Amino acid sequence: MSGHSYSYFPGCSQSGTAEEFGLSTEAVCRALGIELAELPDWNCCGASSAHMTNDLLSVALPGRDLAIANLLSKDLLVVCAACYSRLKVAQARINCDEALAGKIEDIVGADPRFNGEVRHLLDMLVNDIGFAYIKKWMKLELSGLKAVPYYGCLLVRPPEFCFCDSVENPTDLDRLLEAIGVEVRPWSFKTDCCGGSLSLSRTDVVERLVNRLFVRAEEAGASCIVTACPMCAANLEMRQKPGRLSFKIEHRVPVLYFTELLGLALGVAGVEKCLARHIISPMPLMKELELLTTERA
Amino acid sequence: MITGLNAGLEKRLEADTGQKVRSCYQCKKCSAGCPVAFAMDLLPHEVMRMVVYGQEARLLGSSTIWLCASCETCSTRCPNEIDIAGVMDGLRRMAVDEGVIPAEPEIAAFHKSFLAGIKLAGKTNEPVLIGAYKALSRRVFDDLGLGAVMLAKRKIKLLPRTVKDRRAVRRIFRGSKGGARM
């Protein structure tokens, strides 16, 4: 197998609203022979709320995770785009500011100067594993599926931590999808913000951003939106038309994690169960394109 | 009439965020690309100039500092390499530290709930977050329809996940004086 081994930061969303992202990630890694050792007793990175209101807290929370990662002395693989960003920013600040590093060390009670690399799952799959290897294990070409890749904010910004080939027009996810037979439709909204951090508090603002993304995806001729961010996915699926007692969906374009499609292409067991749990069900689309193994059997 | 001037605002902000706001030459790229500009009371380029003018009271009392979603499109595109989203963070933290009443109470309540959840469990559990947010924002009846759909799809996990080393989490909050204010 591939012989790749990482310590693994699953992140909170991946056992909550984005459970399908976590499950499909682990299944895909198993199928590709990528070893993941979960960081023992990891804590929340603090996400937007920490850096928006308390600078020291926004470094100390991921600082404890980096201190734990130090003990495993492997590169740290991160699934969620926000966790990736927070861990990356914290690592850079700790490692180049001795005064801050000392302060964080005092607070977390361990050495937070992590010398390994913090890597995002997409980066690892595209740049370490590579398309040739993925194709070798592919069981099913996802032909007929038209997708727009949606990177969102935190995979590409801030630019100093962007692993993609471009900040404004990245193609990493595009190329990965093409490798497994997906038809990638061009659109201009790859890295536009969905308003995730305002999802609960200013639903009116978020509704406008989310609907624009759906309209543009439909205009681009996509039958699904593919993302690598659990906040984008939750926000898009749940915020088309926020209301009190009602829940309406006007744009029925499914929002999928790229790992689910990868899992489908690799013939990984359990991915179909993930697909079935989406709020905007991709099942009619998948059945129509005969992409489900249970349908073909 | 301009009130609440503070000539030292720009310097203080620079000390906190490392950003030299005075290098802004008002090209308005930040405001042009901002996804939430339509909802803001001050546009990002206006914020930059008002920092230089020391208009502390207007800035700290603005909706804009809370509405900024930290997407960092502005910071990425600024020709003068000002981390505008970082400046927004700095202003918001200043407002929190000085106890300014937030112009966007729901957004402030969200952040407070989010951090309270981490302080409690070390991990973010969506039901805890949503419960705390509804209590703090008094928007108890929002999203009941969505909640029913999420329950049906088994997207709500009732058993919270926690960090085993709870003392470590408490020490982080104590050491960084986090979660108490706002």
Short mmCIF file of C-alpha atoms in Angstrom, two decimals:
data_model
loop_
_atom_site.label_atom_id
_atom_site.label_comp_id
_atom_site.label_asym_id
_atom_site.label_seq_id
_atom_site.Cartn_x
_atom_site.Cartn_y
_atom_site.Cartn_z
CA MET A 1 0.00 0.00 0.00
CA SER A 2 0.97 3.64 -0.02
CA GLY A 3 2.93 3.64 3.24
CA HIS A 4 1.72 7.05 4.34
CA SER A 5 1.17 7.63 8.04
CA TYR A 6 -0.13 10.72 9.84
CA SER A 7 -1.39 11.80 13.20
CA TYR A 8 -5.01 12.78 12.76
CA PHE A 9 -7.12 15.68 14.02
CA PRO A 10 -10.76 14.81 13.26
CA GLY A 11 -12.33 18.06 14.56
CA CYS A 12 -15.66 18.57 16.30
CA SER A 13 -17.95 18.86 13.25
CA GLN A 14 -16.90 15.44 12.01
CA SER A 15 -18.73 13.75 14.86
CA GLY A 16 -21.66 16.18 14.66
CA THR A 17 -23.36 17.70 11.62
CA ALA A 18 -20.51 16.62 9.32
CA GLU A 19 -20.28 13.02 10.55
CA GLU A 20 -20.41 11.89 6.92
CA PHE A 21 -17.25 13.87 6.19
CA GLY A 22 -15.38 12.15 9.03
CA LEU A 23 -16.66 8.66 8.20
CA SER A 24 -15.94 8.95 4.49
CA THR A 25 -12.47 10.41 5.18
CA GLU A 26 -11.53 7.50 7.40
CA ALA A 27 -12.97 4.98 4.93
CA VAL A 28 -11.11 6.51 1.99
CA CYS A 29 -7.84 6.56 3.94
CA ARG A 30 -8.29 2.90 4.87
CA ALA A 31 -8.94 2.01 1.24
CA LEU A 32 -5.79 3.84 0.12
CA GLY A 33 -3.64 2.35 2.88
CA ILE A 34 -3.12 5.69 4.62
CA GLU A 35 -2.53 5.23 8.32
CA LEU A 36 -4.27 7.71 10.65
CA ALA A 37 -3.46 7.85 14.36
CA GLU A 38 -6.04 10.02 16.10
CA LEU A 39 -4.55 12.68 18.36
CA PRO A 40 -5.24 11.47 21.92
CA ASP A 41 -7.68 13.66 23.86
CA TRP A 42 -7.61 16.54 21.35
CA ASN A 43 -9.68 19.67 22.02
CA CYS A 44 -11.66 22.12 19.88
CA CYS A 45 -9.49 24.60 17.93
CA GLY A 46 -11.73 27.50 19.00
CA ALA A 47 -12.74 28.17 15.37
CA SER A 48 -13.84 31.70 14.46
CA SER A 49 -15.24 32.59 17.86
CA ALA A 50 -11.88 32.39 19.64
CA HIS A 51 -9.83 34.53 17.25
CA MET A 52 -12.70 36.96 16.84
CA THR A 53 -12.90 37.73 20.54
CA ASN A 54 -9.73 36.62 22.36
CA ASP A 55 -6.35 36.45 20.64
CA LEU A 56 -4.47 34.47 23.30
CA LEU A 57 -7.26 31.90 23.56
CA SER A 58 -7.19 31.45 19.76
CA VAL A 59 -3.56 30.33 19.99
CA ALA A 60 -3.77 28.47 23.31
CA LEU A 61 -6.61 26.13 22.26
CA PRO A 62 -4.86 24.80 19.13
CA GLY A 63 -1.60 25.15 21.10
CA ARG A 64 -2.59 22.24 23.32
CA ASP A 65 -3.36 20.13 20.22
CA LEU A 66 0.02 21.01 18.73
CA ALA A 67 1.68 19.99 22.01
CA ILE A 68 -0.05 16.61 21.80
CA ALA A 69 0.90 16.27 18.12
CA ASN A 70 4.52 16.84 19.17
CA LEU A 71 4.45 13.61 21.16
CA LEU A 72 3.40 11.61 18.08
CA SER A 73 6.14 13.19 15.92
CA LYS A 74 4.29 12.78 12.63
CA ASP A 75 2.72 15.30 10.28
CA LEU A 76 -0.73 16.28 11.50
CA LEU A 77 -3.60 15.60 9.11
CA VAL A 78 -6.66 17.82 9.45
CA VAL A 79 -10.07 17.30 7.82
CA CYS A 80 -11.98 20.51 8.55
CA ALA A 81 -10.97 23.68 6.72
CA ALA A 82 -11.44 25.84 9.84
CA CYS A 83 -9.43 23.54 12.13
CA TYR A 84 -6.73 23.48 9.45
CA SER A 85 -6.59 27.24 9.34
CA ARG A 86 -6.55 27.69 13.14
CA LEU A 87 -3.87 25.03 13.70
CA LYS A 88 -1.75 26.41 10.87
CA VAL A 89 -1.97 30.02 12.13
CA ALA A 90 -1.26 28.95 15.72
CA GLN A 91 1.74 26.85 14.70
CA ALA A 92 3.25 29.68 12.64
CA ARG A 93 2.78 32.20 15.43
CA ILE A 94 4.11 29.92 18.16
CA ASN A 95 7.14 28.82 16.15
CA CYS A 96 8.25 32.33 15.21
CA ASP A 97 7.51 34.17 18.47
CA GLU A 98 9.45 32.83 21.45
CA ALA A 99 7.63 35.08 23.94
CA LEU A 100 4.26 33.79 22.75
CA ALA A 101 5.54 30.20 22.66
CA GLY A 102 6.64 30.52 26.30
CA LYS A 103 3.28 31.95 27.31
CA ILE A 104 1.40 29.13 25.56
CA GLU A 105 3.74 26.55 27.10
CA ASP A 106 2.85 27.94 30.55
CA ILE A 107 -0.86 27.80 29.81
CA VAL A 108 -1.03 24.31 28.28
CA GLY A 109 1.73 22.82 30.42
CA ALA A 110 3.57 21.21 27.50
CA ASP A 111 5.80 22.23 24.60
CA PRO A 112 3.56 23.63 21.83
CA ARG A 113 6.41 24.12 19.31
CA PHE A 114 5.28 21.51 16.78
CA ASN A 115 7.99 20.75 14.23
CA GLY A 116 5.93 18.51 11.98
CA GLU A 117 3.68 19.87 9.27
CA VAL A 118 -0.03 20.59 9.62
CA ARG A 119 -1.60 19.20 6.45
CA HIS A 120 -5.08 19.35 5.03
CA LEU A 121 -6.63 16.14 3.73
CA LEU A 122 -7.08 17.53 0.19
CA ASP A 123 -3.42 18.62 0.08
CA MET A 124 -2.32 15.16 1.23
CA LEU A 125 -4.47 13.33 -1.33
CA VAL A 126 -3.48 15.55 -4.26
CA ASN A 127 0.20 16.05 -3.46
CA ASP A 128 1.33 13.01 -1.41
CA ILE A 129 -0.88 10.24 -2.73
CA GLY A 130 -1.40 11.55 -6.25
CA PHE A 131 -3.95 10.87 -8.96
CA ALA A 132 -2.11 7.92 -10.50
CA TYR A 133 -2.27 5.99 -7.23
CA ILE A 134 -5.92 6.88 -6.65
CA LYS A 135 -6.79 5.75 -10.19
CA LYS A 136 -5.05 2.44 -9.58
CA TRP A 137 -7.52 1.62 -6.80
CA MET A 138 -10.55 3.07 -8.53
CA LYS A 139 -13.50 0.70 -8.94
CA LEU A 140 -16.00 3.03 -10.55
CA GLU A 141 -15.73 6.02 -12.84
CA LEU A 142 -18.25 8.65 -11.77
CA SER A 143 -19.20 9.51 -15.33
CA GLY A 144 -22.28 11.61 -15.89
CA LEU A 145 -21.86 13.51 -12.61
CA LYS A 146 -21.53 17.26 -13.18
CA ALA A 147 -20.08 19.15 -10.24
CA VAL A 148 -18.89 22.58 -9.23
CA PRO A 149 -15.97 22.43 -6.77
CA TYR A 150 -16.54 24.72 -3.80
CA TYR A 151 -13.37 25.50 -1.83
CA GLY A 152 -14.81 28.18 0.42
CA CYS A 153 -12.53 30.50 2.41
CA LEU A 154 -10.22 28.63 4.68
CA LEU A 155 -8.54 26.22 2.27
CA VAL A 156 -7.13 29.13 0.30
CA ARG A 157 -7.01 32.03 2.75
CA PRO A 158 -4.85 33.37 4.32
CA PRO A 159 -2.65 32.93 1.22
CA GLU A 160 0.49 32.07 3.22
CA PHE A 161 -1.16 28.79 4.25
CA CYS A 162 -2.80 28.06 0.89
CA PHE A 163 -1.63 24.70 -0.43
CA CYS A 164 -3.73 25.02 -3.58
CA ASP A 165 -2.23 26.14 -6.88
CA SER A 166 -4.03 29.48 -6.80
CA VAL A 167 -5.68 31.65 -4.17
CA GLU A 168 -8.34 33.08 -6.49
CA ASN A 169 -8.82 30.17 -8.89
CA PRO A 170 -7.59 26.95 -7.28
CA THR A 171 -7.81 23.72 -9.30
CA ASP A 172 -6.69 21.03 -6.83
CA LEU A 173 -10.19 19.80 -6.07
CA ASP A 174 -11.15 20.19 -9.75
CA ARG A 175 -8.32 17.89 -10.79
CA LEU A 176 -9.09 15.34 -8.10
CA LEU A 177 -12.73 15.20 -9.22
CA GLU A 178 -11.72 14.90 -12.87
CA ALA A 179 -9.41 12.02 -11.96
CA ILE A 180 -12.39 10.01 -10.72
CA GLY A 181 -14.49 10.77 -13.78
CA VAL A 182 -16.55 13.73 -12.58
CA GLU A 183 -17.32 16.46 -15.12
CA VAL A 184 -16.15 19.68 -13.45
CA ARG A 185 -18.20 22.70 -14.51
CA PRO A 186 -16.49 26.10 -14.56
CA TRP A 187 -17.88 28.77 -12.23
CA SER A 188 -16.62 31.95 -10.56
CA PHE A 189 -17.68 31.18 -7.00
CA LYS A 190 -15.10 28.57 -5.98
CA THR A 191 -13.70 30.61 -3.12
CA ASP A 192 -16.64 32.88 -2.26
CA CYS A 193 -17.68 32.98 1.39
CA CYS A 194 -20.93 31.26 2.41
CA GLY A 195 -21.15 33.25 5.66
CA GLY A 196 -20.67 30.17 7.86
CA SER A 197 -19.73 32.03 11.04
CA LEU A 198 -23.00 34.00 10.88
CA SER A 199 -25.13 30.92 10.24
CA LEU A 200 -27.00 31.00 13.55
CA SER A 201 -26.90 34.69 14.33
CA ARG A 202 -27.57 36.58 11.07
CA THR A 203 -29.49 34.05 9.03
CA ASP A 204 -30.78 36.83 6.75
CA VAL A 205 -27.25 37.64 5.59
CA VAL A 206 -26.37 33.97 5.20
CA GLU A 207 -29.55 33.20 3.26
CA ARG A 208 -28.53 35.70 0.61
CA LEU A 209 -24.98 34.32 0.27
CA VAL A 210 -26.10 30.70 0.20
CA ASN A 211 -28.83 31.19 -2.39
CA ARG A 212 -26.46 33.04 -4.68
CA LEU A 213 -24.14 30.03 -4.60
CA PHE A 214 -26.98 27.66 -5.53
CA VAL A 215 -28.20 29.90 -8.36
CA ARG A 216 -24.67 30.16 -9.77
CA ALA A 217 -24.07 26.42 -9.44
CA GLU A 218 -27.29 25.73 -11.34
CA GLU A 219 -26.34 28.26 -14.02
CA ALA A 220 -23.01 26.49 -14.38
CA GLY A 221 -24.88 23.30 -15.21
CA ALA A 222 -23.87 21.44 -12.06
CA SER A 223 -25.91 18.63 -10.59
CA CYS A 224 -24.02 18.83 -7.28
CA ILE A 225 -21.78 21.13 -5.27
CA VAL A 226 -18.64 19.45 -3.91
CA THR A 227 -16.93 20.86 -0.85
CA ALA A 228 -14.03 20.17 1.52
CA CYS A 229 -15.39 22.25 4.40
CA PRO A 230 -17.93 21.02 6.98
CA MET A 231 -19.16 24.53 7.75
CA CYS A 232 -19.82 25.27 4.08
CA ALA A 233 -21.69 21.99 3.73
CA ALA A 234 -23.87 22.53 6.80
CA ASN A 235 -24.54 26.13 5.90
CA LEU A 236 -25.50 25.36 2.30
CA GLU A 237 -27.73 22.44 3.24
CA MET A 238 -29.56 24.21 6.04
CA ARG A 239 -29.70 27.90 5.19
CA GLN A 240 -31.54 28.29 1.90
CA LYS A 241 -34.67 29.50 3.59
CA PRO A 242 -34.36 29.89 7.36
CA GLY A 243 -37.65 29.96 9.21
CA ARG A 244 -39.12 29.21 12.58
CA LEU A 245 -41.47 26.29 12.15
CA SER A 246 -40.92 25.51 8.50
CA PHE A 247 -37.93 24.17 6.68
CA LYS A 248 -37.90 24.71 2.94
CA ILE A 249 -35.45 23.81 0.21
CA GLU A 250 -35.80 25.60 -3.12
CA HIS A 251 -32.59 24.57 -4.83
CA ARG A 252 -32.35 20.80 -4.73
CA VAL A 253 -28.72 20.63 -5.82
CA PRO A 254 -27.03 18.24 -3.37
CA VAL A 255 -23.97 19.40 -1.43
CA LEU A 256 -21.42 16.61 -1.06
CA TYR A 257 -18.06 16.12 0.64
CA PHE A 258 -15.33 15.32 -1.86
CA THR A 259 -14.44 12.29 0.25
CA GLU A 260 -17.89 10.82 -0.36
CA LEU A 261 -17.38 10.91 -4.13
CA LEU A 262 -13.86 9.58 -3.73
CA GLY A 263 -15.24 6.78 -1.57
CA LEU A 264 -17.86 5.98 -4.18
CA ALA A 265 -15.18 5.80 -6.89
CA LEU A 266 -12.99 3.58 -4.70
CA GLY A 267 -15.93 1.29 -3.98
CA VAL A 268 -15.65 1.89 -0.24
CA ALA A 269 -18.33 0.31 1.93
CA GLY A 270 -20.46 2.66 3.99
CA VAL A 271 -20.24 5.70 1.71
CA GLU A 272 -23.75 5.14 0.40
CA LYS A 273 -25.05 5.35 3.95
CA CYS A 274 -23.30 8.74 4.27
CA LEU A 275 -24.93 9.95 1.05
CA ALA A 276 -28.35 8.87 2.28
CA ARG A 277 -28.11 11.11 5.34
CA HIS A 278 -27.78 14.44 3.56
CA ILE A 279 -30.54 16.98 4.10
CA ILE A 280 -30.66 17.62 0.34
CA SER A 281 -30.73 14.01 -0.76
CA PRO A 282 -28.32 13.07 -3.55
CA MET A 283 -29.92 9.63 -3.80
CA PRO A 284 -32.27 10.33 -6.78
CA LEU A 285 -29.31 11.77 -8.71
CA MET A 286 -27.04 8.87 -7.80
CA LYS A 287 -29.70 6.34 -8.78
CA GLU A 288 -30.35 8.08 -12.07
CA LEU A 289 -26.64 7.95 -12.93
CA GLU A 290 -26.39 4.37 -11.64
CA LEU A 291 -23.54 5.24 -9.31
CA LEU A 292 -24.73 3.17 -6.35
CA THR A 293 -23.39 -0.35 -6.09
CA THR A 294 -26.60 -1.59 -4.48
CA GLU A 295 -28.48 -0.38 -7.56
CA ARG A 296 -26.13 -2.02 -10.01
CA ALA A 297 -26.05 -5.36 -8.21
CA MET B 1 -20.55 65.91 15.19
CA ILE B 2 -17.58 63.65 15.71
CA THR B 3 -17.27 62.34 19.24
CA GLY B 4 -15.25 59.61 20.87
CA LEU B 5 -11.96 60.47 19.16
CA ASN B 6 -8.83 58.69 20.23
CA ALA B 7 -5.63 59.87 18.61
CA GLY B 8 -3.79 56.75 19.82
CA LEU B 9 -6.21 54.26 18.26
CA GLU B 10 -4.08 53.42 15.24
CA LYS B 11 -0.95 52.84 17.34
CA ARG B 12 -2.84 50.70 19.81
CA LEU B 13 -4.30 48.63 17.04
CA GLU B 14 -0.87 48.24 15.48
CA ALA B 15 0.55 47.04 18.79
CA ASP B 16 -2.22 44.42 19.03
CA THR B 17 -2.46 43.24 15.41
CA GLY B 18 0.81 44.30 13.80
CA GLN B 19 -1.14 46.04 11.03
CA LYS B 20 -0.17 49.43 9.61
CA VAL B 21 -3.57 50.79 8.70
CA ARG B 22 -2.08 54.16 7.61
CA SER B 23 -0.66 52.51 4.47
CA CYS B 24 -4.23 52.21 3.12
CA TYR B 25 -4.65 54.44 0.03
CA GLN B 26 -8.41 53.87 -0.28
CA CYS B 27 -8.50 51.75 -3.44
CA LYS B 28 -11.68 50.10 -2.03
CA LYS B 29 -10.74 46.63 -3.22
CA CYS B 30 -11.65 45.35 0.25
CA SER B 31 -15.15 46.79 0.11
CA ALA B 32 -15.67 45.70 -3.51
CA GLY B 33 -14.91 42.06 -2.71
CA CYS B 34 -16.50 41.84 0.73
CA PRO B 35 -19.33 39.26 0.70
CA VAL B 36 -21.13 40.87 3.64
CA ALA B 37 -20.59 44.52 2.66
CA PHE B 38 -24.30 44.79 1.76
CA ALA B 39 -25.22 44.37 5.43
CA MET B 40 -22.50 46.59 6.93
CA ASP B 41 -22.98 50.07 8.38
CA LEU B 42 -19.35 51.00 7.64
CA LEU B 43 -17.58 49.59 4.59
CA PRO B 44 -14.15 48.01 5.18
CA HIS B 45 -12.25 50.85 3.45
CA GLU B 46 -14.14 53.34 5.60
CA VAL B 47 -13.10 51.41 8.69
CA MET B 48 -9.47 51.66 7.61
CA ARG B 49 -9.66 55.43 7.25
CA MET B 50 -11.63 55.91 10.45
CA VAL B 51 -8.95 54.04 12.39
CA VAL B 52 -6.42 56.62 11.18
CA TYR B 53 -8.84 59.38 12.19
CA GLY B 54 -9.11 57.80 15.64
CA GLN B 55 -12.91 57.48 15.59
CA GLU B 56 -12.92 54.86 18.30
CA ALA B 57 -16.50 55.21 19.50
CA ARG B 58 -18.04 54.86 16.04
CA LEU B 59 -15.83 51.92 15.16
CA LEU B 60 -16.30 49.94 18.36
CA GLY B 61 -20.03 50.60 18.29
CA SER B 62 -20.42 49.56 14.64
CA SER B 63 -22.20 46.53 13.20
CA THR B 64 -19.36 46.01 10.75
CA ILE B 65 -16.83 44.72 13.28
CA TRP B 66 -19.31 41.95 14.19
CA LEU B 67 -20.57 41.24 10.68
CA CYS B 68 -17.09 40.59 9.27
CA ALA B 69 -17.17 36.84 8.65
CA SER B 70 -13.36 36.53 8.61
CA CYS B 71 -13.36 35.14 5.07
CA GLU B 72 -10.14 37.13 4.53
CA THR B 73 -10.92 38.02 0.91
CA CYS B 74 -10.00 41.63 1.72
CA SER B 75 -6.71 40.68 3.41
CA THR B 76 -5.79 38.51 0.42
CA ARG B 77 -6.44 41.27 -2.12
CA CYS B 78 -5.14 44.37 -0.30
CA PRO B 79 -2.35 45.91 -2.43
CA ASN B 80 -0.80 47.38 0.72
CA GLU B 81 -0.76 44.03 2.51
CA ILE B 82 -3.00 45.15 5.34
CA ASP B 83 -4.65 42.18 7.03
CA ILE B 84 -8.03 43.91 7.08
CA ALA B 85 -9.80 40.94 8.65
CA GLY B 86 -7.10 41.01 11.33
CA VAL B 87 -7.85 44.70 11.94
CA MET B 88 -11.56 43.82 12.31
CA ASP B 89 -10.54 41.14 14.85
CA GLY B 90 -8.48 43.73 16.71
CA LEU B 91 -11.34 46.26 16.82
CA ARG B 92 -13.84 43.61 17.92
CA ARG B 93 -11.54 42.41 20.70
CA MET B 94 -11.04 46.02 21.77
CA ALA B 95 -14.82 46.44 21.93
CA VAL B 96 -15.13 43.23 23.99
CA ASP B 97 -12.32 44.26 26.37
CA GLU B 98 -13.78 47.71 26.87
CA GLY B 99 -17.27 46.38 27.46
CA VAL B 100 -18.84 48.27 24.53
CA ILE B 101 -22.41 47.11 23.97
CA PRO B 102 -22.27 45.13 20.70
CA ALA B 103 -24.26 46.57 17.79
CA GLU B 104 -24.97 42.97 16.75
CA PRO B 105 -26.09 41.31 19.99
CA GLU B 106 -26.97 38.00 18.28
CA ILE B 107 -23.50 37.62 16.80
CA ALA B 108 -21.90 38.43 20.16
CA ALA B 109 -24.22 35.91 21.81
CA PHE B 110 -23.14 33.29 19.28
CA HIS B 111 -19.43 33.73 20.04
CA LYS B 112 -20.10 33.72 23.77
CA SER B 113 -22.12 30.50 23.47
CA PHE B 114 -19.49 28.88 21.28
CA LEU B 115 -16.70 29.59 23.75
CA ALA B 116 -18.84 28.63 26.75
CA GLY B 117 -19.39 25.25 25.09
CA ILE B 118 -15.66 24.69 24.64
CA LYS B 119 -14.98 25.80 28.22
CA LEU B 120 -17.53 23.27 29.43
CA ALA B 121 -16.56 20.24 27.35
CA GLY B 122 -13.30 21.02 25.55
CA LYS B 123 -15.05 20.12 22.31
CA THR B 124 -17.85 21.78 20.38
CA ASN B 125 -21.17 19.97 20.60
CA GLU B 126 -23.79 21.48 18.34
CA PRO B 127 -26.80 20.85 20.67
CA VAL B 128 -24.96 22.56 23.56
CA LEU B 129 -24.00 25.47 21.31
CA ILE B 130 -27.50 25.90 19.94
CA GLY B 131 -29.08 25.60 23.40
CA ALA B 132 -26.73 28.19 24.89
CA TYR B 133 -27.22 30.49 21.91
CA LYS B 134 -31.01 30.31 22.10
CA ALA B 135 -30.90 31.10 25.82
CA LEU B 136 -28.49 34.02 25.42
CA SER B 137 -30.05 35.54 22.32
CA ARG B 138 -33.61 34.80 23.49
CA ARG B 139 -34.36 33.43 20.01
CA VAL B 140 -35.80 30.24 21.44
CA PHE B 141 -38.20 29.49 18.60
CA ASP B 142 -35.84 29.88 15.66
CA ASP B 143 -35.16 26.90 13.43
CA LEU B 144 -37.64 24.50 14.99
CA GLY B 145 -38.48 23.16 11.52
CA LEU B 146 -34.82 22.63 10.73
CA GLY B 147 -34.32 20.95 14.12
CA ALA B 148 -37.01 18.40 13.30
CA VAL B 149 -35.35 17.61 9.95
CA MET B 150 -31.96 17.26 11.65
CA LEU B 151 -33.36 14.90 14.28
CA ALA B 152 -34.95 12.77 11.57
CA LYS B 153 -31.62 12.61 9.71
CA ARG B 154 -29.85 11.72 12.98
CA LYS B 155 -27.73 14.84 12.66
CA ILE B 156 -28.20 15.85 16.28
CA LYS B 157 -26.05 13.92 18.72
CA LEU B 158 -27.53 14.09 22.19
CA LEU B 159 -24.55 12.68 24.07
CA PRO B 160 -21.91 15.40 24.26
CA ARG B 161 -18.29 14.52 23.54
CA THR B 162 -15.80 15.84 26.05
CA VAL B 163 -12.07 16.20 26.57
CA LYS B 164 -10.91 13.84 29.31
CA ASP B 165 -8.36 16.28 30.71
CA ARG B 166 -10.91 18.89 31.79
CA ARG B 167 -8.35 20.64 34.00
CA ALA B 168 -6.20 21.39 30.96
CA VAL B 169 -9.16 23.07 29.26
CA ARG B 170 -9.97 25.11 32.36
CA ARG B 171 -6.32 26.16 32.60
CA ILE B 172 -6.40 27.39 28.98
CA PHE B 173 -9.47 29.54 29.66
CA ARG B 174 -8.05 30.85 32.93
CA GLY B 175 -4.62 31.53 31.42
CA SER B 176 -6.04 33.43 28.47
CA LYS B 177 -8.83 35.10 30.45
CA GLY B 178 -11.25 33.66 27.95
CA GLY B 179 -14.99 33.32 27.93
CA ALA B 180 -15.79 35.59 30.87
CA ARG B 181 -16.55 38.90 29.19
CA MET B 182 -18.92 39.93 26.38
#
